[in-house]
Coordinates of N, CA and C in Angstrom, one line a residue:
X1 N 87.4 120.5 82.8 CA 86.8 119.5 83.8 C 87.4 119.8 85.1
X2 N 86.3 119.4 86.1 CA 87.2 120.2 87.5 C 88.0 119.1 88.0
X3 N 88.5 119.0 89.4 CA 89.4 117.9 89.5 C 88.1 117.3 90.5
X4 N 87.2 117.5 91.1 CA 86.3 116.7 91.5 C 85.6 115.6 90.8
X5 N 85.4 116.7 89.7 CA 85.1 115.0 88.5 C 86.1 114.5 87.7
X6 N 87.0 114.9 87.7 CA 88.3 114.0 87.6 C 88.1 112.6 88.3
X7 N 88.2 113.1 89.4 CA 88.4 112.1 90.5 C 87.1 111.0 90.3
X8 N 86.0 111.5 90.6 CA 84.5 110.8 90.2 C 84.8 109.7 89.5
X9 N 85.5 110.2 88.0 CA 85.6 109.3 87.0 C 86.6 108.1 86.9
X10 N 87.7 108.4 87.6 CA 88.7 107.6 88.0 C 88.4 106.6 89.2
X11 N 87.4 107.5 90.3 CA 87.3 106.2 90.8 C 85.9 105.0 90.4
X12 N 85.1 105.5 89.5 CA 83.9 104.8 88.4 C 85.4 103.7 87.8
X13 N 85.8 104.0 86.9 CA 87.0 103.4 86.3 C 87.9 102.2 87.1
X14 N 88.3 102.5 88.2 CA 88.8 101.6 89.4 C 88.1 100.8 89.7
X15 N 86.9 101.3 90.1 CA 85.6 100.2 90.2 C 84.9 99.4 89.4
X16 N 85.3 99.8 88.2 CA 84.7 98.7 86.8 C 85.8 97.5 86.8
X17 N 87.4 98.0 86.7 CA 88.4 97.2 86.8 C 88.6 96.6 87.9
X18 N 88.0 97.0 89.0 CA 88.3 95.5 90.8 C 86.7 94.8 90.3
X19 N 86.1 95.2 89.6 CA 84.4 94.0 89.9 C 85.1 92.9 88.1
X20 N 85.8 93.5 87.0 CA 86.5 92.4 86.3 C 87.3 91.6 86.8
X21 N 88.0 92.1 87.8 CA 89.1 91.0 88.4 C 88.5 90.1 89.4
X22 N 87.9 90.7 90.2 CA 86.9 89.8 90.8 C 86.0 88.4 90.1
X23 N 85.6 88.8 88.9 CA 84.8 88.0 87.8 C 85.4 86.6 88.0
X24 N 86.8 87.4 87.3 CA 87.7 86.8 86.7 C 88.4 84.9 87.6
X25 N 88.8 86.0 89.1 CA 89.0 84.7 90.7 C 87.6 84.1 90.7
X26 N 86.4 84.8 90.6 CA 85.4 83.8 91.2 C 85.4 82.6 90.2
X27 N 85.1 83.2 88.8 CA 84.9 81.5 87.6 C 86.1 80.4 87.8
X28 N 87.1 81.1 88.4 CA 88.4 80.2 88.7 C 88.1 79.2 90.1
X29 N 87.5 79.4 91.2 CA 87.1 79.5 92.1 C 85.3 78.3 92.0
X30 N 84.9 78.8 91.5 CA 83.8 78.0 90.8 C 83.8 76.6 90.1
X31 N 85.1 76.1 89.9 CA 85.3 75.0 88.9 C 86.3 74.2 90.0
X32 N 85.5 73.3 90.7 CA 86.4 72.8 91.6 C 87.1 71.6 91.4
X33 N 87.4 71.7 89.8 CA 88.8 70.1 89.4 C 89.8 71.0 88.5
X34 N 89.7 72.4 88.3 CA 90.3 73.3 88.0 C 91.8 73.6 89.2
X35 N 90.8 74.1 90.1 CA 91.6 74.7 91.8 C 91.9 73.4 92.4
X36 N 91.3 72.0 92.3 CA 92.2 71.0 92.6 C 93.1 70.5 92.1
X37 N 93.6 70.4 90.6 CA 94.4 70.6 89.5 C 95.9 71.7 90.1
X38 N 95.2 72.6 90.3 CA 96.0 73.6 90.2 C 96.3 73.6 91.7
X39 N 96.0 73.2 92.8 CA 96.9 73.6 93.9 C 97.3 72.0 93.7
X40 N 97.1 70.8 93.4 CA 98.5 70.1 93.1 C 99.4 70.1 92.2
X41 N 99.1 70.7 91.3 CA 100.0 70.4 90.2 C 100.8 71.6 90.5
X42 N 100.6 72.5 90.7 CA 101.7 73.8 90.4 C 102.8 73.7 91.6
X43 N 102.5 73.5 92.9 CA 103.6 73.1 93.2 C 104.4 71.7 92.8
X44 N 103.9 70.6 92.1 CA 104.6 69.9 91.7 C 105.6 70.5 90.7
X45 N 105.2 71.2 90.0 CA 105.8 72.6 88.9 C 107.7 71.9 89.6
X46 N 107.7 72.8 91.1 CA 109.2 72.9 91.7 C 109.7 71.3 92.1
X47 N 108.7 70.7 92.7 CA 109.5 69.3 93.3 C 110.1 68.6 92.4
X48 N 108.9 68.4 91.0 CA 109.8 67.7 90.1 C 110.7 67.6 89.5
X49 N 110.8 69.2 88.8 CA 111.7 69.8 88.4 C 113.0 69.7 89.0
X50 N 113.4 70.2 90.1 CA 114.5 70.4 91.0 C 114.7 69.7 92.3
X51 N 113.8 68.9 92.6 CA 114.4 67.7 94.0 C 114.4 66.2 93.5
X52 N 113.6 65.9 92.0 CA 113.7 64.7 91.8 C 114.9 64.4 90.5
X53 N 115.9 63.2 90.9 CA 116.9 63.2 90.2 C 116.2 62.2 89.3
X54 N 116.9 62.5 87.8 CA 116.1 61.2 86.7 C 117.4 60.8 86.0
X55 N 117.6 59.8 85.9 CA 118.9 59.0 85.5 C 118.7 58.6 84.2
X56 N 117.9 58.5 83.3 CA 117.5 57.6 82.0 C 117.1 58.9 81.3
X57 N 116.6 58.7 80.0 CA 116.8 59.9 78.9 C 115.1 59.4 79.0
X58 N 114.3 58.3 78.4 CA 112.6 58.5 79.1 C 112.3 59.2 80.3
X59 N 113.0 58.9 81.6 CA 112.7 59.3 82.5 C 112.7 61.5 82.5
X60 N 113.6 61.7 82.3 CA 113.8 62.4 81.8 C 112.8 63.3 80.9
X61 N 112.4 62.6 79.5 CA 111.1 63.1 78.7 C 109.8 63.0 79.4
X62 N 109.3 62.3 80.7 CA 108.2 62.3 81.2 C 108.3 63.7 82.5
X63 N 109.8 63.3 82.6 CA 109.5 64.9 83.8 C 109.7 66.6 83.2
X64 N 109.9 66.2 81.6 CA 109.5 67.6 81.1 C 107.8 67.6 80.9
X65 N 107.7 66.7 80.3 CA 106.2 66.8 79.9 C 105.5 67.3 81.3
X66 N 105.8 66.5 82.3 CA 105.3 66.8 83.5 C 105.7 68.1 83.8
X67 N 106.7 68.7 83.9 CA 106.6 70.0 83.8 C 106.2 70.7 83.0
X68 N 105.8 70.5 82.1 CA 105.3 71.7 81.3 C 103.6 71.6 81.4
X69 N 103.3 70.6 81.8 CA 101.9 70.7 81.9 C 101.2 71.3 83.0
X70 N 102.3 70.7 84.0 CA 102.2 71.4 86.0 C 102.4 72.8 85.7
X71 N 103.1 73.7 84.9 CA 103.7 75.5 84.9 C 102.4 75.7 84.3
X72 N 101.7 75.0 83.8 CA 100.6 75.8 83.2 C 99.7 76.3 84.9
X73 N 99.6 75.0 84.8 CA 98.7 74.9 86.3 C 99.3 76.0 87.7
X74 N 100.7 76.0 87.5 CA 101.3 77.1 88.8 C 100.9 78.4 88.0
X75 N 100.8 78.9 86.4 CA 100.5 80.0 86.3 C 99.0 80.3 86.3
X76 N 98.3 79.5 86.4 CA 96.8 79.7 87.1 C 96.7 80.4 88.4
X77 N 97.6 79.3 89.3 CA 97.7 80.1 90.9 C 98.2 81.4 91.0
X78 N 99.4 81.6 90.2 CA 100.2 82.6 90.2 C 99.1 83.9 89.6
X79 N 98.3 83.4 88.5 CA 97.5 84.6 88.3 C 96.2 85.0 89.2
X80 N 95.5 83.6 89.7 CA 94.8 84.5 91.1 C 95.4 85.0 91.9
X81 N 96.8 85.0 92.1 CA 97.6 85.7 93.4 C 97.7 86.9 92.8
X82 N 98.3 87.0 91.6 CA 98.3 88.5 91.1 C 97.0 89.1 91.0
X83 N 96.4 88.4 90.6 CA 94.8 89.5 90.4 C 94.4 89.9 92.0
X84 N 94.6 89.3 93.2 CA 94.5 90.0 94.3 C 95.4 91.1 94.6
X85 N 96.9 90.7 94.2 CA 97.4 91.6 94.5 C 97.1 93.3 93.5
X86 N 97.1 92.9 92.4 CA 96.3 94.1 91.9 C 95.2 95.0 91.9
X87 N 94.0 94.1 93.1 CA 92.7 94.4 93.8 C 93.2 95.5 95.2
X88 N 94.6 94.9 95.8 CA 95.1 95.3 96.9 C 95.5 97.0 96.4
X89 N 95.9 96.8 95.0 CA 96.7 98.3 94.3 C 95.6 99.1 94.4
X90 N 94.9 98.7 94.0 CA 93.5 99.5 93.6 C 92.7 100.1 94.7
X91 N 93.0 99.5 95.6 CA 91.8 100.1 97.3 C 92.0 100.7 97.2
X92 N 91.4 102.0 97.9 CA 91.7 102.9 98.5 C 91.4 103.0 100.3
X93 N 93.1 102.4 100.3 CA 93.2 102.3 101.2 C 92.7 102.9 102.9
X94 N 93.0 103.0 103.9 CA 92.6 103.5 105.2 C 93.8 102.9 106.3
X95 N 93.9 103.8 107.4 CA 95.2 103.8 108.1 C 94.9 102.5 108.6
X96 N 93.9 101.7 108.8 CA 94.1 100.0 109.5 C 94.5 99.2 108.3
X97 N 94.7 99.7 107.0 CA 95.4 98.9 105.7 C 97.0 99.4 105.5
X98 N 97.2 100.5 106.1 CA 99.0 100.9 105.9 C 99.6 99.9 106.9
X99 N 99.0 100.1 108.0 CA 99.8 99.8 109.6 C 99.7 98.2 109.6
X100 N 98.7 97.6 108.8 CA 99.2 96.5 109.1 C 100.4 96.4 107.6
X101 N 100.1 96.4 106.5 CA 101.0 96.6 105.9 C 102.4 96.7 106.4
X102 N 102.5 97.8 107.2 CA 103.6 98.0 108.0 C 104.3 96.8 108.7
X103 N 103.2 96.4 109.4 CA 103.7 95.4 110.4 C 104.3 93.8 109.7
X104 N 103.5 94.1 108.6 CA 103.8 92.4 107.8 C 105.4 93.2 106.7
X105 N 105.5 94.1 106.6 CA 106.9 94.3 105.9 C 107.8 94.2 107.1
X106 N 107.4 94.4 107.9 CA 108.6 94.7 109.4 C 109.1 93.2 109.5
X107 N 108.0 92.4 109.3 CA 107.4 91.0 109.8 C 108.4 90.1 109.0
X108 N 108.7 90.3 107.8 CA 109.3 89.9 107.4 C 110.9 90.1 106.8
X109 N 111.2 91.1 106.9 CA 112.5 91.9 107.4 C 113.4 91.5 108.8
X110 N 112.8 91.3 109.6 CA 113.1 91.2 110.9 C 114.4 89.2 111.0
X111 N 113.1 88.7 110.3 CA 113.7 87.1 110.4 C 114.8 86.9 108.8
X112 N 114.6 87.7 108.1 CA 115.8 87.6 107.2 C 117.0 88.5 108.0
X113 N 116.8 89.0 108.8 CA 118.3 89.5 109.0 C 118.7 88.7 109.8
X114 N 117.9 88.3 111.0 CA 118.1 87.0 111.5 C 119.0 86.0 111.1
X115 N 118.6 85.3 109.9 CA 119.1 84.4 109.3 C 120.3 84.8 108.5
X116 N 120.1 86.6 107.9 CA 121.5 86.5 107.4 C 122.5 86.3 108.7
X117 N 122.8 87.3 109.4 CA 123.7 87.1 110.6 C 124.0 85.3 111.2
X118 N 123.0 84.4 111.2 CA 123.2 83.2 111.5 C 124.0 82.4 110.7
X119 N 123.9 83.1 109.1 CA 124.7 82.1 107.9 C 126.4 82.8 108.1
X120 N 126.6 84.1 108.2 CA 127.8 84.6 108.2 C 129.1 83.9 109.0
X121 N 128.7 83.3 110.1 CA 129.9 82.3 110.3 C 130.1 81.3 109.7
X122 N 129.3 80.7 108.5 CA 129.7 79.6 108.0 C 130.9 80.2 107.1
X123 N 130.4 81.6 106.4 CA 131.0 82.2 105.2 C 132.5 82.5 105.5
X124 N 132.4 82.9 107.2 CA 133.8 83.1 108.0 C 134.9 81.6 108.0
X125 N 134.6 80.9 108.0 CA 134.4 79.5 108.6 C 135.3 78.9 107.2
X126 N 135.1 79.2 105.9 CA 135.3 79.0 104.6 C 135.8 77.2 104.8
X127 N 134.8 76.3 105.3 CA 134.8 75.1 105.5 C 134.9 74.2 104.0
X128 N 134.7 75.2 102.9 CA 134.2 74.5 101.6 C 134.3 75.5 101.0
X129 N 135.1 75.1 99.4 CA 135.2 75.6 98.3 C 133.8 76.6 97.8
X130 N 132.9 75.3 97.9 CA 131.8 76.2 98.0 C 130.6 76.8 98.6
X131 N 131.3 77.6 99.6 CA 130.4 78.0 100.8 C 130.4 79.6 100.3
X132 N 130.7 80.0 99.1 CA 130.6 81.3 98.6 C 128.9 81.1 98.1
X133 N 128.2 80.1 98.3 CA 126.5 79.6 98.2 C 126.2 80.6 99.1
X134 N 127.0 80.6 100.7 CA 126.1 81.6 101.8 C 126.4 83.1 101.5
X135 N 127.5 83.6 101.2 CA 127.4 84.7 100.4 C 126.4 85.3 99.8
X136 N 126.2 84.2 99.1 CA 124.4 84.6 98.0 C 123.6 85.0 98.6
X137 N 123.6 83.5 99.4 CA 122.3 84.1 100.2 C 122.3 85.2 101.1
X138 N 123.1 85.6 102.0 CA 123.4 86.7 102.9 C 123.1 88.3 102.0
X139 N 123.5 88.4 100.9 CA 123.3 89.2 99.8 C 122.0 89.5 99.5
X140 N 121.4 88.3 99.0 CA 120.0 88.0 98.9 C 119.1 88.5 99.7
X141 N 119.5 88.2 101.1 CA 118.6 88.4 102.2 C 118.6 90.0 102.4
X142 N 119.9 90.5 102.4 CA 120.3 91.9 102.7 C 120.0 93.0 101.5
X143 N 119.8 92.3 100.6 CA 118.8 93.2 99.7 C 117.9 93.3 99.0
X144 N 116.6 91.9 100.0 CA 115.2 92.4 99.9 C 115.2 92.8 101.1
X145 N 116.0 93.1 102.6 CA 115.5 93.7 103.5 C 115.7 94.7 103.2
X146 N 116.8 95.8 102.5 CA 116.7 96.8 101.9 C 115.4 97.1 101.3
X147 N 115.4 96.6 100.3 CA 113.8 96.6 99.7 C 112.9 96.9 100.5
X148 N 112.5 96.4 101.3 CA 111.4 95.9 102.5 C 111.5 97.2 103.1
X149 N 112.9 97.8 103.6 CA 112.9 98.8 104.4 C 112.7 100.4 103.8
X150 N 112.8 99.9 102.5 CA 112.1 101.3 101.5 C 110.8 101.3 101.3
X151 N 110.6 100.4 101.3 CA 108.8 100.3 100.9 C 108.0 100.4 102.4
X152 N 109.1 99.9 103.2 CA 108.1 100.4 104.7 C 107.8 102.0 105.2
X153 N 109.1 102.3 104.5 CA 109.1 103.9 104.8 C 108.4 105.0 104.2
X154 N 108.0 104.4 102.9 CA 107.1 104.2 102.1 C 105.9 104.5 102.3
X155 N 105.2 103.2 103.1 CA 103.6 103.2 104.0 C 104.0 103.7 105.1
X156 N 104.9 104.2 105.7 CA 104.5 104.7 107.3 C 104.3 106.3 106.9
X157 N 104.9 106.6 105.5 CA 104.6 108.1 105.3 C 103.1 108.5 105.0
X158 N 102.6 107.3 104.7 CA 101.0 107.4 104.0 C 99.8 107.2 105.4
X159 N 100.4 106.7 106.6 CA 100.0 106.5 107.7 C 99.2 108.0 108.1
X160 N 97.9 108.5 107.9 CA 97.6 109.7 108.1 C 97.5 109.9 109.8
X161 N 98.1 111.3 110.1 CA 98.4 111.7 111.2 C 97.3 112.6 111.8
X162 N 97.0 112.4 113.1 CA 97.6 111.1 114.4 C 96.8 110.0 114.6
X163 N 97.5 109.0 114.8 CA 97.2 107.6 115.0 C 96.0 107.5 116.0
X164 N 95.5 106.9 116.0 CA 94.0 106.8 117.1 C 95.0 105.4 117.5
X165 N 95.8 105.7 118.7 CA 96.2 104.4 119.4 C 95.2 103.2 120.5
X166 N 93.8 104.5 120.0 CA 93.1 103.6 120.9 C 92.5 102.5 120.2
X167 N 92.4 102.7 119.0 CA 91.7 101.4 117.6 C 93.0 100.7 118.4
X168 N 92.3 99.5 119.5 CA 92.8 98.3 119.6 C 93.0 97.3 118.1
X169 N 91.6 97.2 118.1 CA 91.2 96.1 116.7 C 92.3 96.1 115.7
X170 N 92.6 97.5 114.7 CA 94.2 97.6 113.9 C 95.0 97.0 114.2
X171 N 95.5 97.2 115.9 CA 96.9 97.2 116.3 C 97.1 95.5 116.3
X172 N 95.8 94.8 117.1 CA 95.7 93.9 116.8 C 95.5 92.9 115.3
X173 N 95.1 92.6 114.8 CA 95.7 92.8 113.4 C 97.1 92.5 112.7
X174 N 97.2 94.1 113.2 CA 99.0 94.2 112.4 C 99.8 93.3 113.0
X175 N 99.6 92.9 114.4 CA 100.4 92.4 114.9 C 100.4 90.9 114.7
X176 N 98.9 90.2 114.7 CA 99.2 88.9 114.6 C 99.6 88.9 113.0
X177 N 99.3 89.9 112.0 CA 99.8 89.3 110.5 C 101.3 89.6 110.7
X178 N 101.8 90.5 111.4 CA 103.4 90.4 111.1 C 104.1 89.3 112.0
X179 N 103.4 89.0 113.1 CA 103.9 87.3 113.4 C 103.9 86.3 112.8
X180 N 102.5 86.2 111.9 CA 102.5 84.7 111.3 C 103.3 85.3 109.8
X181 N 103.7 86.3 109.1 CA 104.5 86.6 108.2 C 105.7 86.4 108.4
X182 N 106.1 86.9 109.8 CA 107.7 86.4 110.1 C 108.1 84.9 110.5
X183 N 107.0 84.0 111.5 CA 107.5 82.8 111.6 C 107.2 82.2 110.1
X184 N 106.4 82.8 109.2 CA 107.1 81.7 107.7 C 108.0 82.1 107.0
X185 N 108.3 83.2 107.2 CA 109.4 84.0 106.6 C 110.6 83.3 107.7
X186 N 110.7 83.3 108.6 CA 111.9 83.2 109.4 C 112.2 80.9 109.4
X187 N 110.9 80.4 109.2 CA 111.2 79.1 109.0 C 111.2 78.7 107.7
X188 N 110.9 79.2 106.7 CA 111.0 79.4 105.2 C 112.5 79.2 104.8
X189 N 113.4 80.4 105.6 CA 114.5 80.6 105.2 C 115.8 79.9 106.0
X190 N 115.1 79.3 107.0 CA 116.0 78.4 107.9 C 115.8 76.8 107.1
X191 N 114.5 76.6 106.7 CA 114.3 75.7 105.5 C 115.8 75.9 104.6
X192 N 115.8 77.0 103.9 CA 116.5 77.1 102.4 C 118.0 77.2 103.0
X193 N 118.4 77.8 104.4 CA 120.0 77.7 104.9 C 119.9 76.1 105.1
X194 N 119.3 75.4 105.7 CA 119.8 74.1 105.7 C 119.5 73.1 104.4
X195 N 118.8 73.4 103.7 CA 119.3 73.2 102.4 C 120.4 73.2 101.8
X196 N 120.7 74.3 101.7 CA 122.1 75.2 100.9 C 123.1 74.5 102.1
X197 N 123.0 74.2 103.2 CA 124.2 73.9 104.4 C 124.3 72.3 103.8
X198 N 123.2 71.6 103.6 CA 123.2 69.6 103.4 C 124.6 69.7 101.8
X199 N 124.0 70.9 101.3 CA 124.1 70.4 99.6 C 125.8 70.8 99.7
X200 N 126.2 72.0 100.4 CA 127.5 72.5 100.6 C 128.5 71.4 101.6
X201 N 127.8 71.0 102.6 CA 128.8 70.2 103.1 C 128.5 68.5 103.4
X202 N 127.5 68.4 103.1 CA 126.5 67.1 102.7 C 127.2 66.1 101.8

C-alpha cells in the first residue's frame, strides 16, 4: 500500500472519530436540565467538599451524598472538555492554530512565574511553622512553567517556515487569547496565594 493511501485512510478514520465525538457534545448539549444540572452541580463537586465545614456526623452523611451525586455531574463537564480537547488532537492543524497555541502557553507561563517570585518572600520571611505551604506552591508553579515551556518549544517547532507577518487576523487572535489566558491564570493564582496566605497566617 503506498503511503498516499495510507494517509487517505487515516485521515477517513480521523474523520469518522471527530464526527462521533461531536455526536457525542451535541446530545449532551441538547438536553437542557442535563447542562443545567451539570454546570451547577459540578462545581458544587469542590465548594462543598472543601470550603464547607460540617460539625455533626448527619451533617456530614448529607455532604457525602451530596458529593457523590455532584462528581457525577463535574464528570459530565469534565468529559465534554475532554472530548474537545481530543477534537483539538485530532485537527490538522495550520500555522494560525500553533501561534496562537503558542501565545496562550506563553500566556499562561508568564503570570505563574509572576506569582511564584511574589510568594518567595513570604518563604524567606519563615513567619510560620507552616509557610513550607509556599514552597509547594512555588514548586508547583515552577514546574508546570517548565512543562509549559517544553510544550511551547514544542509548537514553535511545528510553526511552518516563514511566518506571513502580514496575517494581521492570527497575530491578533493569539494575542487577545494569551491575554485573557494569563489574566485568569495570573488572578486564579493570586486567588489560591491568598488563600494559602489567610489559612497560613489567618
Amino acid at each position: 500500500m503506498s503511503e498516499e493511501s495510507n494517509q487517505e485512510i487515516q485521515a477517513e478514520e480521523v474523520d469518522e472519530v471527530s464526527e462521533e465525538i461531536k455526536k457525542m457534545n451535541r446530545s449532551w448539549i441538547r438536553n437542557p436540565y442535563i447542562v443545567v444540572a451539570s454546570l451547577i452541580l459540578g462545581p458544587a463537586t469542590f465548594v462543598g467538599a472543601f470550603f464547607i465545614d460540617f460539625y455533626s456526623v448527619w451533617q456530614s452523611v448529607v455532604q457525602t451524598i451530596v458529593f457523590i451525586i455532584s462528581a457525577g455531574f463535574f464528570v459530565i463537564l469534565f468529559s465534554y472538555g475532554f472530548n474537545h480537547l481530543w477534537l483539538y488532537a485530532l485537527k490538522r492543524r495550520t500555522n494560525r492554530d500553533y501561534i496562537s497555541l503558542a501565545s496562550i502557553q506563553l500566556g499562561i507561563a508568564i503570570p505563574l512565574i509572576i506569582n511564584a517570585v511574589k510568594i518567595i518572600p513570604y518563604i524567606a520571611a519563615e513567619k510560620s511553622e507552616d509557610s513550607s505551604i509556599f514552597l509547594i506552591l512555588t514548586i508547583v508553579y515552577f514546574v508546570v512553567v517548565g512543562i509549559l515551556m517544553l510544550t511551547l518549544y514544542a509548537t514553535v517547532r511545528k510553526i511552518k517556515q516563514p511566518i506571513d507577518f502580514n496575517d494581521y487576523i492570527t497575530f491578533t487572535i493569539a494575542i487577545v487569547l494569551g491575554v485573557i489566558f494569563a489574566l485568569a491564570t495570573y488572578y486564579g493564582a493570586l486567588y489560591l496565594d491568598l488563600f494559602s496566605f489567610n489559612h497560613v497566617f489567618g
